[in-house]
Amino acid sequence: MSTSAPTSAMDSVLVASEPVPEGTHEVRGVDFDKFQGRDITVAELVENLTHTGFQGSAVAEAARIINDMRAYRNPETGAKTTIFLGYTSNLISSGLRDTLRYLVKHNHVSAIVTTAGGVEEDLIKCLAPTYLGSFTTPGAGLRAKGLNRIGNLLVPNNNYCAFEDWVIPILDQMLEEQEAAKRKALETGDEEDELHWTPSRITERLGREINNEDSVLYWAARNNIPVFCPALTDGSLGDMLYFHTFKSSPQRLRVDIVDDVRRINTMAVRAARAGMIILGGGVVKHHIANACLMRNGAEHAVYINTAQEFDGSDAGARPDEAVSWGKIKSDANAVKVYAEATVVFPSSWRLRLRELRLRQKPRLRQCSSVKGMQGSGVTRREIYQSGRSGLYLSPCSLFSFLSLFSFPPLHVASLLHKLCV
């Protein structure tokens, strides 16, 4: 009997490795032993997440890219990144609506692209609540009760009846304004007097009409952030427009989608720098990417969705596919996070340096007069430059990030207690 393993087996198993390229990072996670008795800084947590691997690294990369989008200033003009935010309707149905509203309220994005559901669900929530249900509740039973299921969310059918009661009079008024402008144009012979409703003008009007600070559209209208909806008719709002054609016959409300595509494409062309943050896929993802094609690609891109690319879907496509089309620049900072947006996006955005709770360090001078920074005591420049050593994570932000890991709850509570003491 041989006492030596076959040479072929040894050669197959014990293949010699080539040297690892210089600068390659070793995989390491968060070692909380290092933080016993002291606070954990944002820089330390992000660095450990960056080197964790898998989607942990992707989340950290998304946060870094969002930081870069927000920090950029054109050296000559001071212009900021034009940030296009895209999200699907289900995210407005979920509690992520509150995060999206916060971003719009505080002018952290430049333009929005969403679906019809992303418009109507925001408005409907101002009229009646959406409830938490279960993914497994049988559809037939819900239908009999007049309850509509969105994943594990429940929307009573009465909510849509309330929406109809609210929106139809507004459509009536919009039609009156359209017809009055048409008559004026005939009298003056000036086509400029005609009123052209576009999806973004409609969303602005609805945002002003709802007059509710819980609404994303309300803040978008107030802050002059356009909300583009190329699929405006694909939802309950489309149903209302359909019913309205019978009510207003023979007159019809006219909606011009060409004006809107020119508007969003022009925003991209004129941007000093363009960034895409896209939650979900489909029309919102492609509409933003196609606008950025007009400028030969965006400089920054963050995709967050669960779609896979093996079926050739637009939602599943990675950023590199968009590079081949000229929708993302070849040297862009881009990442796709394979995760469900309600879990990942609030945590990713909370990493933005300007939004973190700061513990002031002696080396940072007071500058409470800087616009938008009241109470922080630091300048924007100091915030951006101190990101690697001087920022500390608030307990809420830390808990949000720890929720991404299978970390023992008692250890989380202990760590949060240390931060709060």
Short mmCIF file of C-alpha atoms in Angstrom, two decimals, residues 66-285:
data_model
loop_
_atom_site.label_atom_id
_atom_site.label_comp_id
_atom_site.label_asym_id
_atom_site.label_seq_id
_atom_site.Cartn_x
_atom_site.Cartn_y
_atom_site.Cartn_z
CA ILE A 66 -23.68 59.37 -1.88
CA ASN A 67 -21.18 61.28 0.26
CA ASP A 68 -19.24 62.18 -2.88
CA MET A 69 -22.40 63.34 -4.65
CA ARG A 70 -23.28 65.64 -1.79
CA ALA A 71 -19.76 66.93 -1.21
CA TYR A 72 -18.95 67.88 -4.79
CA ARG A 73 -18.63 71.55 -5.69
CA ASN A 74 -17.50 72.81 -9.08
CA PRO A 75 -14.20 74.62 -8.36
CA GLU A 76 -15.07 77.50 -10.70
CA THR A 77 -18.80 78.01 -10.21
CA GLY A 78 -19.51 76.23 -6.94
CA ALA A 79 -22.26 74.22 -8.66
CA LYS A 80 -23.42 71.07 -6.88
CA THR A 81 -24.19 67.62 -8.22
CA THR A 82 -27.60 67.36 -9.85
CA ILE A 83 -29.04 64.35 -8.03
CA PHE A 84 -31.82 62.38 -9.72
CA LEU A 85 -33.78 60.24 -7.24
CA GLY A 86 -35.90 57.41 -8.61
CA TYR A 87 -38.22 55.16 -6.63
CA THR A 88 -41.04 52.74 -7.35
CA SER A 89 -44.57 53.04 -5.98
CA ASN A 90 -44.28 50.26 -3.40
CA LEU A 91 -41.63 52.27 -1.55
CA ILE A 92 -44.07 55.16 -1.11
CA SER A 93 -46.65 52.65 0.12
CA SER A 94 -44.10 51.54 2.71
CA GLY A 95 -42.66 53.56 5.57
CA LEU A 96 -39.71 54.54 3.37
CA ARG A 97 -41.96 57.40 2.25
CA ASP A 98 -40.93 59.26 5.40
CA THR A 99 -37.25 59.02 4.47
CA LEU A 100 -37.97 60.17 0.93
CA ARG A 101 -40.06 63.07 2.22
CA TYR A 102 -37.21 64.14 4.50
CA LEU A 103 -34.77 64.25 1.57
CA VAL A 104 -37.16 66.35 -0.52
CA LYS A 105 -38.12 68.61 2.37
CA HIS A 106 -34.47 69.50 2.98
CA ASN A 107 -33.53 69.86 -0.70
CA HIS A 108 -31.14 66.91 -0.80
CA VAL A 109 -32.21 65.90 -4.32
CA SER A 110 -32.66 67.88 -7.54
CA ALA A 111 -35.36 65.89 -9.34
CA ILE A 112 -37.55 62.84 -8.81
CA VAL A 113 -38.75 60.15 -11.19
CA THR A 114 -41.47 57.81 -9.97
CA THR A 115 -44.43 55.80 -11.20
CA ALA A 116 -48.13 56.66 -11.03
CA GLY A 117 -48.35 54.70 -7.79
CA GLY A 118 -45.50 56.77 -6.38
CA VAL A 119 -47.66 59.84 -6.98
CA GLU A 120 -51.07 58.59 -5.92
CA GLU A 121 -50.01 56.56 -2.87
CA ASP A 122 -48.30 59.63 -1.45
CA LEU A 123 -51.53 61.61 -1.84
CA ILE A 124 -53.78 58.78 -0.65
CA LYS A 125 -51.78 58.45 2.57
CA CYS A 126 -52.70 62.07 3.32
CA LEU A 127 -56.38 61.10 3.05
CA ALA A 128 -56.38 57.71 4.81
CA PRO A 129 -53.77 55.34 6.30
CA THR A 130 -52.08 52.25 4.90
CA TYR A 131 -51.85 49.33 7.33
CA LEU A 132 -49.31 46.61 8.08
CA GLY A 133 -50.59 43.16 7.20
CA SER A 134 -49.03 39.85 6.15
CA PHE A 135 -47.52 38.44 2.97
CA THR A 136 -49.51 35.24 3.49
CA THR A 137 -53.05 36.61 3.87
CA PRO A 138 -55.17 34.93 1.12
CA GLY A 139 -56.12 37.31 -1.66
CA ALA A 140 -59.68 36.01 -2.07
CA GLY A 141 -60.54 36.83 1.53
CA LEU A 142 -59.04 40.30 1.24
CA ARG A 143 -60.95 40.95 -1.97
CA ALA A 144 -64.21 40.06 -0.25
CA LYS A 145 -63.39 42.58 2.48
CA GLY A 146 -62.39 45.35 0.09
CA LEU A 147 -58.74 45.28 1.15
CA ASN A 148 -55.88 45.54 -1.35
CA ARG A 149 -52.53 43.91 -0.51
CA ILE A 150 -49.13 45.38 -1.42
CA GLY A 151 -46.72 42.74 -0.12
CA ASN A 152 -47.41 42.81 3.61
CA LEU A 153 -49.20 46.18 3.46
CA LEU A 154 -52.98 46.61 3.31
CA VAL A 155 -54.80 49.48 1.59
CA PRO A 156 -58.59 49.65 2.12
CA ASN A 157 -60.49 50.21 -1.11
CA ASN A 158 -62.22 53.14 0.58
CA ASN A 159 -58.88 54.96 0.37
CA TYR A 160 -59.17 55.01 -3.41
CA CYS A 161 -62.76 56.21 -3.17
CA ALA A 162 -61.53 59.08 -1.00
CA PHE A 163 -58.83 59.77 -3.58
CA GLU A 164 -61.44 59.96 -6.34
CA ASP A 165 -63.54 62.40 -4.32
CA TRP A 166 -60.47 64.57 -3.79
CA VAL A 167 -58.83 64.47 -7.22
CA ILE A 168 -61.80 64.74 -9.63
CA PRO A 169 -62.64 68.36 -8.68
CA ILE A 170 -58.97 69.24 -9.22
CA LEU A 171 -59.05 67.64 -12.67
CA ASP A 172 -62.21 69.66 -13.38
CA GLN A 173 -60.40 72.85 -12.45
CA MET A 174 -57.34 71.92 -14.51
CA LEU A 175 -59.57 71.29 -17.53
CA GLU A 176 -61.24 74.68 -17.08
CA GLU A 177 -57.83 76.37 -16.99
CA GLN A 178 -56.73 74.47 -20.10
CA GLU A 179 -59.84 75.47 -22.06
CA ALA A 180 -59.63 79.10 -20.90
CA ALA A 181 -56.00 79.27 -22.04
CA LYS A 182 -56.99 77.73 -25.39
CA ARG A 183 -59.66 80.40 -25.92
CA LYS A 184 -57.17 83.13 -25.05
CA ALA A 185 -54.66 81.72 -27.55
CA LEU A 186 -57.31 81.82 -30.28
CA GLU A 187 -58.12 85.43 -29.44
CA THR A 188 -54.50 86.61 -29.33
CA GLY A 189 -53.14 84.31 -32.02
CA ASP A 190 -50.25 83.52 -29.67
CA GLU A 191 -49.69 79.80 -29.10
CA GLU A 192 -47.64 80.63 -26.01
CA ASP A 193 -50.91 81.46 -24.26
CA GLU A 194 -51.98 77.81 -24.46
CA LEU A 195 -51.69 75.74 -21.29
CA HIS A 196 -49.80 72.48 -21.74
CA TRP A 197 -50.25 70.14 -18.81
CA THR A 198 -47.33 67.76 -18.36
CA PRO A 199 -46.90 64.97 -15.81
CA SER A 200 -44.49 67.14 -13.80
CA ARG A 201 -46.92 70.09 -13.85
CA ILE A 202 -49.71 67.79 -12.71
CA THR A 203 -47.64 66.40 -9.83
CA GLU A 204 -46.70 69.93 -8.81
CA ARG A 205 -50.36 70.98 -8.86
CA LEU A 206 -51.41 67.96 -6.81
CA GLY A 207 -48.63 68.64 -4.32
CA ARG A 208 -49.85 72.20 -3.84
CA GLU A 209 -53.48 71.11 -3.61
CA ILE A 210 -52.87 68.42 -0.98
CA ASN A 211 -51.30 71.03 1.34
CA ASN A 212 -50.09 68.36 3.77
CA GLU A 213 -46.57 68.34 5.21
CA ASP A 214 -46.57 64.53 5.36
CA SER A 215 -46.54 64.46 1.56
CA VAL A 216 -43.46 64.07 -0.64
CA LEU A 217 -45.27 65.93 -3.42
CA TYR A 218 -46.11 68.82 -1.09
CA TRP A 219 -42.44 69.44 -0.34
CA ALA A 220 -41.42 68.88 -3.94
CA ALA A 221 -43.86 71.57 -5.06
CA ARG A 222 -42.80 73.90 -2.27
CA ASN A 223 -39.09 73.49 -3.05
CA ASN A 224 -39.51 73.53 -6.85
CA ILE A 225 -38.20 69.97 -7.22
CA PRO A 226 -39.78 68.48 -10.36
CA VAL A 227 -41.46 65.10 -10.01
CA PHE A 228 -41.42 63.32 -13.37
CA CYS A 229 -43.88 60.50 -13.97
CA PRO A 230 -43.59 59.13 -17.52
CA ALA A 231 -46.11 56.36 -16.70
CA LEU A 232 -48.68 58.72 -15.19
CA THR A 233 -51.70 56.72 -16.38
CA ASP A 234 -50.51 53.35 -15.03
CA GLY A 235 -52.35 53.32 -11.72
CA SER A 236 -55.29 54.71 -9.79
CA LEU A 237 -54.50 58.18 -11.14
CA GLY A 238 -54.90 56.73 -14.63
CA ASP A 239 -58.26 55.32 -13.56
CA MET A 240 -59.32 58.79 -12.42
CA LEU A 241 -58.18 60.33 -15.71
CA TYR A 242 -60.13 57.64 -17.58
CA PHE A 243 -63.32 58.28 -15.62
CA HIS A 244 -62.84 62.01 -16.06
CA THR A 245 -62.94 61.69 -19.86
CA PHE A 246 -66.58 60.58 -19.57
CA LYS A 247 -67.46 63.25 -17.03
CA SER A 248 -65.96 66.06 -19.13
CA SER A 249 -66.97 64.76 -22.59
CA PRO A 250 -66.59 66.04 -25.25
CA GLN A 251 -63.71 68.02 -23.73
CA ARG A 252 -60.56 66.18 -22.66
CA LEU A 253 -57.68 67.03 -20.38
CA ARG A 254 -54.52 66.93 -22.53
CA VAL A 255 -51.19 65.82 -21.09
CA ASP A 256 -47.95 66.54 -22.97
CA ILE A 257 -45.22 64.00 -22.21
CA VAL A 258 -42.79 65.45 -24.77
CA ASP A 259 -42.39 68.67 -22.78
CA ASP A 260 -41.34 66.62 -19.75
CA VAL A 261 -38.75 64.51 -21.54
CA ARG A 262 -37.21 67.72 -22.84
CA ARG A 263 -37.21 69.14 -19.32
CA ILE A 264 -35.49 66.21 -17.61
CA ASN A 265 -32.99 65.73 -20.44
CA THR A 266 -32.12 69.43 -20.31
CA MET A 267 -31.51 69.16 -16.57
CA ALA A 268 -29.03 66.35 -17.22
CA VAL A 269 -27.30 68.15 -20.10
CA ARG A 270 -26.82 71.33 -18.07
CA ALA A 271 -25.69 69.60 -14.88
CA ALA A 272 -22.16 70.36 -13.72
CA ARG A 273 -22.15 66.80 -12.43
CA ALA A 274 -24.92 64.19 -12.44
CA GLY A 275 -25.75 61.55 -9.86
CA MET A 276 -28.37 58.81 -9.88
CA ILE A 277 -29.90 57.20 -6.79
CA ILE A 278 -32.38 54.59 -7.99
CA LEU A 279 -34.48 52.47 -5.65
CA GLY A 280 -36.14 49.65 -7.56
CA GLY A 281 -36.17 49.28 -11.31
CA GLY A 282 -38.29 49.54 -14.42
CA VAL A 283 -39.35 52.87 -15.86
CA VAL A 284 -37.89 55.02 -13.06
CA LYS A 285 -34.46 53.46 -13.49
#
